XYZ file of N, CA and C in Angstrom:
237
model
N 47.717 43.544 -62.702
C 49.021 43.247 -62.145
C 48.900 42.087 -61.158
N 49.824 41.169 -61.266
C 49.826 39.992 -60.404
C 51.083 40.004 -59.541
N 50.885 39.881 -58.236
C 52.012 39.731 -57.323
C 52.447 38.269 -57.395
N 53.730 38.052 -57.647
C 54.264 36.691 -57.707
C 55.241 36.497 -56.555
N 55.022 35.442 -55.800
C 55.897 35.111 -54.681
C 56.660 33.847 -55.062
N 57.963 33.986 -55.212
C 58.816 32.861 -55.582
C 59.237 32.138 -54.314
N 58.923 30.852 -54.240
C 59.203 30.039 -53.059
C 59.883 28.738 -53.468
N 60.391 28.043 -52.464
C 60.924 26.700 -52.654
C 60.111 25.768 -51.768
N 59.287 24.954 -52.383
C 58.441 24.032 -51.622
C 59.253 22.895 -51.002
N 60.515 22.728 -51.435
C 61.346 21.637 -50.935
C 62.653 22.207 -50.370
N 62.540 23.174 -49.491
C 63.729 23.799 -48.919
C 64.260 22.967 -47.761
N 65.561 22.845 -47.698
C 66.189 22.137 -46.590
C 66.450 23.045 -45.398
N 66.111 24.320 -45.537
C 66.367 25.293 -44.482
C 65.079 25.639 -43.737
N 65.081 25.412 -42.429
C 63.921 25.799 -41.618
C 63.692 27.301 -41.671
N 64.768 28.069 -41.714
C 64.659 29.527 -41.744
C 63.939 29.996 -43.009
N 64.277 29.412 -44.139
C 63.614 29.785 -45.392
C 62.153 29.359 -45.362
N 61.871 28.156 -44.876
C 60.476 27.699 -44.783
C 59.656 28.627 -43.895
N 60.220 29.048 -42.767
C 59.515 29.956 -41.860
C 59.271 31.312 -42.512
N 60.262 31.840 -43.229
C 60.096 33.122 -43.933
C 58.979 33.029 -44.967
N 58.977 31.932 -45.713
C 57.945 31.746 -46.738
C 56.563 31.680 -46.107
N 56.422 30.894 -45.054
C 55.131 30.747 -44.380
C 54.655 32.079 -43.821
N 55.543 32.807 -43.172
C 55.187 34.107 -42.598
C 54.738 35.078 -43.681
N 55.476 35.127 -44.778
C 55.133 36.027 -45.877
C 53.777 35.680 -46.472
N 53.552 34.406 -46.762
C 52.286 33.996 -47.373
C 51.110 34.256 -46.437
N 51.273 34.007 -45.151
C 50.205 34.285 -44.185
C 49.921 35.782 -44.088
N 50.966 36.603 -44.137
C 50.779 38.055 -44.081
C 50.012 38.553 -45.303
N 50.370 38.066 -46.482
C 49.661 38.479 -47.696
C 48.199 38.044 -47.653
N 47.959 36.812 -47.208
C 46.580 36.317 -47.101
C 45.779 37.135 -46.097
N 46.382 37.485 -44.965
C 45.660 38.233 -43.928
C 45.286 39.637 -44.392
N 46.040 40.177 -45.350
C 45.758 41.503 -45.908
C 44.918 41.422 -47.178
N 44.461 40.216 -47.514
C 43.644 39.981 -48.713
C 44.331 40.432 -50.001
N 45.624 40.211 -50.073
C 46.396 40.536 -51.268
C 46.323 39.346 -52.215
N 45.945 39.613 -53.457
C 45.937 38.552 -54.468
C 47.374 38.299 -54.918
N 47.771 37.044 -54.919
C 49.129 36.710 -55.328
C 49.156 35.312 -55.918
N 50.239 35.058 -56.634
C 50.470 33.748 -57.243
C 51.768 33.192 -56.664
N 51.742 31.948 -56.233
C 52.941 31.290 -55.713
C 53.643 30.587 -56.870
N 54.938 30.850 -57.006
C 55.746 30.219 -58.047
C 56.803 29.367 -57.350
N 56.730 28.060 -57.552
C 57.671 27.130 -56.926
C 58.890 26.963 -57.826
N 60.031 27.466 -57.373
C 61.239 27.415 -58.203
C 61.861 26.030 -58.258
N 61.370 25.098 -57.440
C 61.937 23.746 -57.474
C 61.391 22.923 -58.630
N 60.294 23.360 -59.225
C 59.729 22.606 -60.348
C 59.749 23.392 -61.653
N 60.243 24.637 -61.614
C 60.240 25.476 -62.808
C 61.598 26.170 -62.932
N 62.489 25.583 -63.730
C 63.832 26.144 -63.888
C 63.813 27.541 -64.490
N 62.882 27.800 -65.389
C 62.775 29.124 -66.005
C 62.445 30.170 -64.933
N 61.520 29.837 -64.038
C 61.154 30.746 -62.950
C 62.329 30.931 -61.988
N 63.044 29.857 -61.708
C 64.209 29.938 -60.819
C 65.258 30.874 -61.408
N 65.549 30.717 -62.692
C 66.526 31.578 -63.352
C 66.068 33.030 -63.348
N 64.770 33.255 -63.597
C 64.237 34.614 -63.575
C 64.440 35.230 -62.193
N 64.063 34.501 -61.154
C 64.200 35.010 -59.788
C 65.658 35.323 -59.466
N 66.556 34.408 -59.794
C 67.968 34.596 -59.470
C 68.584 35.765 -60.234
N 68.132 35.995 -61.455
C 68.704 37.065 -62.271
C 68.091 38.432 -62.005
N 66.899 38.484 -61.400
C 66.202 39.759 -61.260
C 65.976 40.229 -59.827
N 66.128 39.369 -58.851
C 65.950 39.784 -57.456
C 67.112 40.681 -57.049
N 66.803 41.703 -56.274
C 67.836 42.654 -55.877
C 68.397 42.371 -54.492
N 67.681 41.590 -53.703
C 68.162 41.230 -52.366
C 68.460 39.736 -52.349
N 69.541 39.373 -51.682
C 69.951 37.971 -51.680
C 69.184 37.117 -50.683
N 68.655 37.717 -49.626
C 67.902 36.939 -48.646
C 68.763 35.977 -47.866
N 69.909 36.463 -47.418
C 70.818 35.616 -46.656
C 70.181 35.053 -45.398
N 70.689 33.929 -44.956
C 70.196 33.272 -43.748
C 71.299 33.281 -42.695
N 70.981 32.828 -41.502
C 71.993 32.786 -40.447
C 73.120 31.811 -40.798
N 72.801 30.762 -41.554
C 73.819 29.798 -41.967
C 74.555 30.225 -43.227
N 73.925 31.072 -44.035
C 74.514 31.518 -45.291
C 74.197 33.001 -45.474
N 74.920 33.894 -44.760
C 74.589 35.315 -44.798
C 74.864 36.002 -46.134
N 75.707 35.418 -46.966
C 76.038 36.016 -48.262
C 75.935 34.979 -49.372
N 74.713 34.564 -49.721
C 74.570 33.550 -50.765
C 74.977 34.091 -52.132
N 75.393 33.201 -52.999
C 75.784 33.580 -54.356
C 74.561 34.029 -55.141
N 73.451 33.311 -54.989
C 72.211 33.635 -55.686
C 71.135 34.002 -54.669
N 70.160 34.807 -55.080
C 69.062 35.153 -54.177
C 68.303 33.913 -53.712
N 67.928 33.921 -52.441
C 67.171 32.818 -51.857
C 65.699 33.200 -51.745
N 64.817 32.220 -51.829
C 63.399 32.510 -51.643
C 63.101 32.790 -50.171
N 62.015 33.445 -49.875
C 61.011 33.944 -50.807
C 61.439 35.282 -51.417
N 61.027 35.522 -52.634
C 61.231 36.789 -53.334
C 59.886 37.215 -53.905
N 59.623 38.518 -53.901
C 58.335 39.046 -54.360
C 58.545 39.922 -55.587
N 57.712 39.699 -56.594
C 57.718 40.511 -57.806
C 56.297 40.954 -58.117
N 56.171 42.141 -58.693
C 54.908 42.618 -59.231
C 55.023 42.417 -60.735
N 54.382 41.358 -61.232
C 54.609 40.877 -62.603
C 56.091 40.537 -62.711
N 56.869 41.358 -63.452
C 58.300 41.090 -63.598
C 59.157 42.153 -62.921
N 58.534 43.029 -62.140
C 59.260 44.098 -61.457
C 59.507 43.711 -60.005
N 60.759 43.827 -59.576
C 61.112 43.463 -58.207
C 60.563 44.488 -57.247
């Protein structure tokens, strides 16, 4: 089983960048094996994340986004 962390390497939101960095550092500190999936370069991965994530990940500027925002974590294809 592979933990997949869906991120946006080119996010315009400082809040999203901070969440991603914090999450990745936490996983690394716990020695969790994971794969980073950048949704900005893979439309198929972006669509998968948006269609299967159960939490939207709202931010202070956008508390109710239409589509889920990164970071999102999946175990293979299970949210």
